mmCIF file of C-alpha atoms in Angstrom:
data_model
loop_
_atom_site.group_PDB
_atom_site.id
_atom_site.type_symbol
_atom_site.label_atom_id
_atom_site.label_comp_id
_atom_site.label_asym_id
_atom_site.label_seq_id
_atom_site.Cartn_x
_atom_site.Cartn_y
_atom_site.Cartn_z
ATOM 1 C CA MET A 1 -0.518 9.033 0.976
ATOM 2 C CA ILE A 2 0.320 11.473 3.761
ATOM 3 C CA LYS A 3 -0.215 15.084 2.693
ATOM 4 C CA LEU A 4 1.060 18.315 4.185
ATOM 5 C CA ALA A 5 -1.738 19.701 6.339
ATOM 6 C CA ASN A 6 -2.367 23.369 7.059
ATOM 7 C CA ALA A 7 0.422 24.521 4.767
ATOM 8 C CA ASN A 8 1.038 28.231 4.373
ATOM 9 C CA PHE A 9 1.835 29.656 0.964
ATOM 10 C CA THR A 10 3.919 32.675 0.038
ATOM 11 C CA LYS A 11 2.791 35.303 -2.441
ATOM 12 C CA TYR A 12 4.949 33.469 -4.994
ATOM 13 C CA GLY A 13 2.858 30.308 -4.722
ATOM 14 C CA SER A 14 5.516 28.370 -2.800
ATOM 15 C CA ILE A 15 5.199 26.466 0.476
ATOM 16 C CA GLN A 16 6.262 28.246 3.663
ATOM 17 C CA ILE A 17 7.593 25.660 6.129
ATOM 18 C CA SER A 18 10.343 25.269 8.718
ATOM 19 C CA ASP A 19 13.025 22.612 8.372
ATOM 20 C CA THR A 20 11.717 20.961 11.545
ATOM 21 C CA ASP A 21 8.184 20.635 10.180
ATOM 22 C CA LEU A 22 9.506 19.521 6.804
ATOM 23 C CA GLU A 23 11.545 16.774 8.466
ATOM 24 C CA ILE A 24 8.525 15.566 10.444
ATOM 25 C CA PHE A 25 6.479 15.504 7.254
ATOM 26 C CA ALA A 26 9.103 13.528 5.304
ATOM 27 C CA TYR A 27 9.358 10.936 8.082
ATOM 28 C CA SER A 28 5.562 10.663 8.258
ATOM 29 C CA GLN A 29 5.513 9.848 4.562
ATOM 30 C CA LEU A 30 8.222 7.212 4.989
ATOM 31 C CA LYS A 31 6.313 5.530 7.832
ATOM 32 C CA ASP A 32 3.122 5.594 5.771
ATOM 33 C CA TYR A 33 5.049 4.160 2.811
ATOM 34 C CA GLN A 34 6.252 1.215 4.929
ATOM 35 C CA LYS A 35 4.911 0.744 8.455
ATOM 36 C CA ASP A 36 8.188 -0.697 9.797
ATOM 37 C CA TYR A 37 10.373 1.600 7.699
ATOM 38 C CA PHE A 38 12.562 2.795 10.581
ATOM 39 C CA LYS A 39 13.136 -0.642 12.102
ATOM 40 C CA ILE A 40 16.502 -1.256 10.401
ATOM 41 C CA PRO A 41 18.697 1.378 8.654
ATOM 42 C CA HIS A 42 18.673 0.908 4.895
ATOM 43 C CA ALA A 43 18.799 2.788 1.603
ATOM 44 C CA LEU A 44 15.432 4.096 0.438
ATOM 45 C CA ASP A 45 14.133 2.676 -2.836
ATOM 46 C CA ILE A 46 13.570 6.230 -4.049
ATOM 47 C CA ASP A 47 12.231 5.136 -7.452
ATOM 48 C CA ASP A 48 9.528 2.990 -5.879
ATOM 49 C CA PHE A 49 8.715 5.694 -3.311
ATOM 50 C CA VAL A 50 8.273 8.420 -5.913
ATOM 51 C CA GLU A 51 6.428 6.406 -8.548
ATOM 52 C CA PHE A 52 4.203 4.147 -6.444
ATOM 53 C CA TYR A 53 3.767 6.016 -3.155
ATOM 54 C CA LEU A 54 3.742 9.603 -4.405
ATOM 55 C CA ASN A 55 2.184 8.498 -7.720
ATOM 56 C CA LYS A 56 4.504 10.708 -9.750
ATOM 57 C CA SER A 57 5.512 9.844 -13.294
ATOM 58 C CA VAL A 58 9.293 9.778 -13.792
ATOM 59 C CA GLN A 59 10.758 10.091 -17.290
ATOM 60 C CA PHE A 60 14.396 9.855 -18.336
ATOM 61 C CA TYR A 61 15.646 12.198 -21.041
ATOM 62 C CA GLN A 62 18.710 14.281 -21.805
ATOM 63 C CA LEU A 63 17.788 17.836 -20.853
ATOM 64 C CA SER A 64 20.591 19.781 -22.515
ATOM 65 C CA ALA A 65 23.573 19.521 -24.822
ATOM 66 C CA ILE A 66 26.526 17.632 -23.363
ATOM 67 C CA ASP A 67 28.786 20.675 -23.639
ATOM 68 C CA CYS A 68 26.282 22.915 -21.830
ATOM 69 C CA GLU A 69 28.052 24.852 -19.055
ATOM 70 C CA LYS A 70 25.395 24.033 -16.459
ATOM 71 C CA ARG A 71 23.516 20.907 -17.417
ATOM 72 C CA PRO A 72 20.151 20.380 -15.720
ATOM 73 C CA LEU A 73 20.124 17.246 -13.584
ATOM 74 C CA GLY A 74 16.359 17.143 -13.376
ATOM 75 C CA SER A 75 13.215 19.071 -14.181
ATOM 76 C CA THR A 76 9.587 19.046 -13.091
ATOM 77 C CA ALA A 77 6.656 19.964 -15.315
ATOM 78 C CA ILE A 78 4.780 22.688 -13.440
ATOM 79 C CA THR A 79 1.894 22.687 -15.915
ATOM 80 C CA ASP A 80 0.625 20.472 -18.697
ATOM 81 C CA GLY A 81 2.890 21.785 -21.401
ATOM 82 C CA LYS A 82 5.983 21.680 -23.541
ATOM 83 C CA VAL A 83 9.488 20.998 -22.202
ATOM 84 C CA ALA A 84 12.642 21.035 -24.300
ATOM 85 C CA ILE A 85 14.577 17.745 -24.259
ATOM 86 C CA ILE A 86 17.153 15.988 -26.402
ATOM 87 C CA ASN A 87 15.915 12.651 -27.690
ATOM 88 C CA GLU A 88 18.516 10.362 -29.297
ATOM 89 C CA GLY A 89 20.809 13.324 -29.876
ATOM 90 C CA MET A 90 18.188 15.569 -31.463
ATOM 91 C CA PRO A 91 16.459 18.593 -29.858
ATOM 92 C CA GLU A 92 12.769 17.986 -29.338
ATOM 93 C CA ILE A 93 9.821 19.691 -27.699
ATOM 94 C CA LYS A 94 7.828 17.124 -25.749
ATOM 95 C CA ILE A 95 4.543 17.557 -23.918
ATOM 96 C CA PHE A 96 4.513 16.395 -20.295
ATOM 97 C CA LYS A 97 1.640 16.284 -17.824
ATOM 98 C CA GLN A 98 1.753 18.508 -14.758
ATOM 99 C CA GLY A 99 3.885 16.985 -11.991
ATOM 100 C CA THR A 100 5.950 14.792 -14.316
ATOM 101 C CA ILE A 101 9.575 14.481 -13.206
ATOM 102 C CA ILE A 102 12.298 14.353 -15.861
ATOM 103 C CA ILE A 103 15.747 13.064 -14.859
ATOM 104 C CA ASP A 104 18.904 13.384 -16.980
ATOM 105 C CA GLU A 105 20.827 10.300 -15.858
ATOM 106 C CA GLU A 106 23.902 11.178 -17.928
ATOM 107 C CA ALA A 107 24.129 14.646 -16.382
ATOM 108 C CA CYS A 108 23.754 13.173 -12.891
ATOM 109 C CA GLN A 109 26.872 11.043 -13.543
ATOM 110 C CA SER A 110 26.413 8.844 -10.460
ATOM 111 C CA GLU A 111 23.622 6.778 -8.929
ATOM 112 C CA GLN A 112 23.916 8.734 -5.688
ATOM 113 C CA ARG A 113 23.417 12.063 -7.431
ATOM 114 C CA ARG A 114 20.521 10.669 -9.470
ATOM 115 C CA ARG A 115 18.822 9.497 -6.279
ATOM 116 C CA PHE A 116 19.258 12.886 -4.623
ATOM 117 C CA THR A 117 17.973 14.673 -7.728
ATOM 118 C CA LEU A 118 14.882 12.456 -7.823
ATOM 119 C CA GLY A 119 14.154 13.201 -4.159
ATOM 120 C CA HIS A 120 14.649 16.908 -4.831
ATOM 121 C CA GLU A 121 12.302 16.907 -7.826
ATOM 122 C CA ALA A 122 9.739 14.941 -5.818
ATOM 123 C CA TRP A 123 9.287 18.006 -3.612
ATOM 124 C CA HIS A 124 8.742 20.237 -6.646
ATOM 125 C CA ALA A 125 6.249 17.732 -8.068
ATOM 126 C CA GLN A 126 4.188 17.825 -4.869
ATOM 127 C CA PHE A 127 4.358 21.443 -3.720
ATOM 128 C CA ASP A 128 5.630 23.754 -6.445
ATOM 129 C CA LEU A 129 2.982 23.261 -9.119
ATOM 130 C CA HIS A 130 1.463 26.705 -8.616
ATOM 131 C CA LEU A 131 4.535 28.912 -8.622
ATOM 132 C CA ASN A 132 4.443 32.376 -10.151
ATOM 133 C CA THR A 133 5.913 32.237 -13.644
ATOM 134 C CA GLU A 134 8.578 34.787 -12.664
ATOM 135 C CA LEU A 135 10.249 32.048 -10.587
ATOM 136 C CA LEU A 136 10.260 29.453 -13.369
ATOM 137 C CA ASP A 137 12.946 28.665 -15.920
ATOM 138 C CA ASN A 138 10.203 28.739 -18.520
ATOM 139 C CA ALA A 139 6.416 28.847 -18.416
ATOM 140 C CA ASN A 140 6.051 25.102 -17.977
ATOM 141 C CA SER A 141 8.855 23.729 -15.819
ATOM 142 C CA ILE A 142 11.400 24.254 -13.077
ATOM 143 C CA SER A 143 14.889 22.844 -13.677
ATOM 144 C CA ASP A 144 17.771 22.123 -11.337
ATOM 145 C CA THR A 145 21.421 22.314 -12.345
ATOM 146 C CA PHE A 146 24.764 21.635 -10.676
ATOM 147 C CA ALA A 147 25.497 23.618 -7.544
ATOM 148 C CA ILE A 148 28.660 23.559 -5.486
ATOM 149 C CA ILE A 149 28.229 21.300 -2.480
ATOM 150 C CA GLY A 150 27.154 23.275 0.541
ATOM 151 C CA SER A 151 25.990 26.216 -1.546
ATOM 152 C CA SER A 152 22.607 26.339 0.183
ATOM 153 C CA LEU A 153 24.274 26.886 3.555
ATOM 154 C CA THR A 154 23.856 30.628 2.963
ATOM 155 C CA LYS A 155 22.412 32.753 5.734
ATOM 156 C CA VAL A 156 18.642 32.580 5.931
ATOM 157 C CA LYS A 157 18.204 36.328 5.496
ATOM 158 C CA ASN A 158 20.098 36.196 2.191
ATOM 159 C CA ARG A 159 17.870 33.633 0.467
ATOM 160 C CA THR A 160 15.765 34.758 -2.485
ATOM 161 C CA PRO A 161 12.260 33.285 -3.025
ATOM 162 C CA ARG A 162 13.702 30.839 -5.585
ATOM 163 C CA GLU A 163 16.525 29.862 -3.208
ATOM 164 C CA TRP A 164 13.945 29.088 -0.509
ATOM 165 C CA ILE A 165 12.111 26.830 -2.948
ATOM 166 C CA GLU A 166 15.326 24.985 -3.764
ATOM 167 C CA HIS A 167 16.286 24.806 -0.083
ATOM 168 C CA HIS A 168 13.026 23.045 0.762
ATOM 169 C CA ALA A 169 13.499 20.593 -2.104
ATOM 170 C CA ASP A 170 17.072 19.900 -0.952
ATOM 171 C CA ALA A 171 15.999 19.413 2.658
ATOM 172 C CA TYR A 172 13.230 17.020 1.616
ATOM 173 C CA ALA A 173 15.712 14.882 -0.336
ATOM 174 C CA VAL A 174 18.090 14.859 2.643
ATOM 175 C CA TYR A 175 15.392 13.768 5.097
ATOM 176 C CA LEU A 176 14.216 11.005 2.746
ATOM 177 C CA LEU A 177 17.663 9.616 1.953
ATOM 178 C CA MET A 178 19.477 10.302 5.232
ATOM 179 C CA PRO A 179 16.934 10.145 8.077
ATOM 180 C CA LYS A 180 18.356 11.250 11.420
ATOM 181 C CA LYS A 181 17.481 7.936 13.087
ATOM 182 C CA PHE A 182 19.365 5.947 10.426
ATOM 183 C CA VAL A 183 22.392 8.242 10.336
ATOM 184 C CA CYS A 184 22.801 8.283 14.110
ATOM 185 C CA LYS A 185 22.480 4.504 14.412
ATOM 186 C CA LEU A 186 24.927 3.832 11.580
ATOM 187 C CA PHE A 187 27.334 6.440 12.945
ATOM 188 C CA LYS A 188 27.389 4.688 16.303
ATOM 189 C CA GLN A 189 27.909 1.324 14.622
ATOM 190 C CA HIS A 190 30.702 2.349 12.268
ATOM 191 C CA HIS A 191 32.390 4.667 14.753
ATOM 192 C CA LYS A 192 33.150 1.582 16.849
ATOM 193 C CA GLU A 193 34.725 -0.084 13.811
ATOM 194 C CA PHE A 194 37.116 2.727 12.957
ATOM 195 C CA PHE A 195 37.804 4.467 16.260
ATOM 196 C CA SER A 196 38.625 3.597 19.846
ATOM 197 C CA ASN A 197 40.234 5.272 22.850
ATOM 198 C CA GLU A 198 43.580 4.870 21.108
ATOM 199 C CA ARG A 199 42.278 6.083 17.768
ATOM 200 C CA ARG A 200 39.890 8.917 18.442
ATOM 201 C CA MET A 201 38.187 10.827 15.624
ATOM 202 C CA VAL A 202 40.311 13.942 15.371
ATOM 203 C CA ALA A 203 41.139 16.449 12.652
ATOM 204 C CA SER A 204 44.621 14.979 12.283
ATOM 205 C CA ARG A 205 43.166 11.695 10.980
ATOM 206 C CA PRO A 206 40.903 12.690 8.066
ATOM 207 C CA LYS A 207 41.615 9.483 6.129
ATOM 208 C CA ARG A 208 40.199 7.301 8.897
ATOM 209 C CA THR A 209 37.197 9.624 9.197
ATOM 210 C CA TRP A 210 36.615 9.252 5.453
ATOM 211 C CA LEU A 211 36.648 5.454 5.818
ATOM 212 C CA MET A 212 33.876 5.693 8.395
ATOM 213 C CA ILE A 213 31.914 8.192 6.286
ATOM 214 C CA ASN A 214 32.262 5.965 3.225
ATOM 215 C CA ALA A 215 30.871 2.984 5.153
ATOM 216 C CA ILE A 216 27.771 4.927 6.270
ATOM 217 C CA ALA A 217 27.301 6.451 2.804
ATOM 218 C CA ASN A 218 27.400 2.980 1.227
ATOM 219 C CA ASP A 219 24.723 1.734 3.623
ATOM 220 C CA LEU A 220 22.387 4.567 2.602
ATOM 221 C CA ASN A 221 23.502 4.771 -1.049
ATOM 222 C CA VAL A 222 24.389 8.465 -0.829
ATOM 223 C CA SER A 223 27.600 10.310 -1.650
ATOM 224 C CA LYS A 224 30.379 10.661 0.938
ATOM 225 C CA GLU A 225 30.250 14.433 0.560
ATOM 226 C CA ALA A 226 26.503 14.552 1.225
ATOM 227 C CA LEU A 227 26.900 12.304 4.250
ATOM 228 C CA ALA A 228 29.726 14.471 5.636
ATOM 229 C CA TYR A 229 27.469 17.538 5.556
ATOM 230 C CA ARG A 230 24.672 15.570 7.208
ATOM 231 C CA LEU A 231 26.995 14.426 10.016
ATOM 232 C CA ARG A 232 28.053 18.009 10.651
ATOM 233 C CA LYS A 233 24.446 19.220 10.598
ATOM 234 C CA LEU A 234 23.579 16.602 13.220
ATOM 235 C CA HIS A 235 26.677 17.532 15.282
ATOM 236 C CA LEU A 236 28.004 13.977 15.015
ATOM 237 C CA ILE A 237 31.348 15.325 13.828
ATOM 238 C CA SER A 238 32.908 18.549 15.023
ATOM 239 C CA GLU A 239 33.514 21.604 12.872
ATOM 240 C CA GLU A 240 37.248 20.975 13.193
ATOM 241 C CA VAL A 241 36.946 17.403 11.928
ATOM 242 C CA PHE A 242 34.580 18.506 9.161
ATOM 243 C CA LEU A 243 37.021 21.169 7.940
ATOM 244 C CA SER A 244 39.856 18.608 7.930
ATOM 245 C CA LEU A 245 37.990 16.746 5.174
ATOM 246 C CA ASN A 246 38.705 19.629 2.743
ATOM 247 C CA LEU A 247 35.390 19.323 0.918
ATOM 248 C CA ASN A 248 35.953 22.629 -0.846
ATOM 249 C CA LYS A 249 38.848 21.051 -2.723
ATOM 250 C CA ARG A 250 36.780 18.188 -4.005
ATOM 251 C CA LYS A 251 35.435 18.322 -7.529
ATOM 252 C CA GLU A 252 32.076 16.641 -6.936
ATOM 253 C CA GLU A 253 29.274 19.163 -7.201
ATOM 254 C CA ILE A 254 25.907 18.513 -5.646
ATOM 255 C CA ARG A 255 23.354 20.562 -3.809
ATOM 256 C CA MET A 256 23.102 19.865 -0.123
ATOM 257 C CA ILE A 257 21.948 21.612 3.016
#
């Protein structure tokens, strides 16, 4: 398994890394996972990658009451210790080994969100096992709840230490599930299907843009909203076209860079 070499750590015990280096690292892992991984665009088998390449145990439990205002989607055991779960409707304290990932499938609500959450937690399980307790939700784990899509697009100077940790986990999930090479190739392919000289991709045609985005998202098994942000980040769609999609009015809530 490819490991992050020469990593710098902050005083909080978290990794200090640029998005560029993080992306290179994620792609190196994917190529080590499957030698011809980038030959044809496809959806990552994230469960197989996490459990058999990263060698991380993944457990599925309800992490909070259904009526909880902000239900955790996933959690990672930072130490060998106790984590509160709900097992068959009853609160329970269960002991998990360090690095164990716990996913609440019901809270995730969709397969796409579950996949993103698993990729996100996979970063925590590799690089956030020595965080200062002041950054943890409790002494033994770090949990991740709903966040409005695009919420981590805050200015760099405004990020707290915990927000940097979550940003890196988000970015890692993005690079695993939506590699630049795949997104660009699929964009070129599907753009030809939905647009031509007579039907250019413009802000006045958001429905047609959504059809193209949906096609790419289906190929990679990610949400349309996540893919839209990725396309903007890669400058494959303009800011004007992106704004025409009215993502702020959509109810789906996920964390995305």
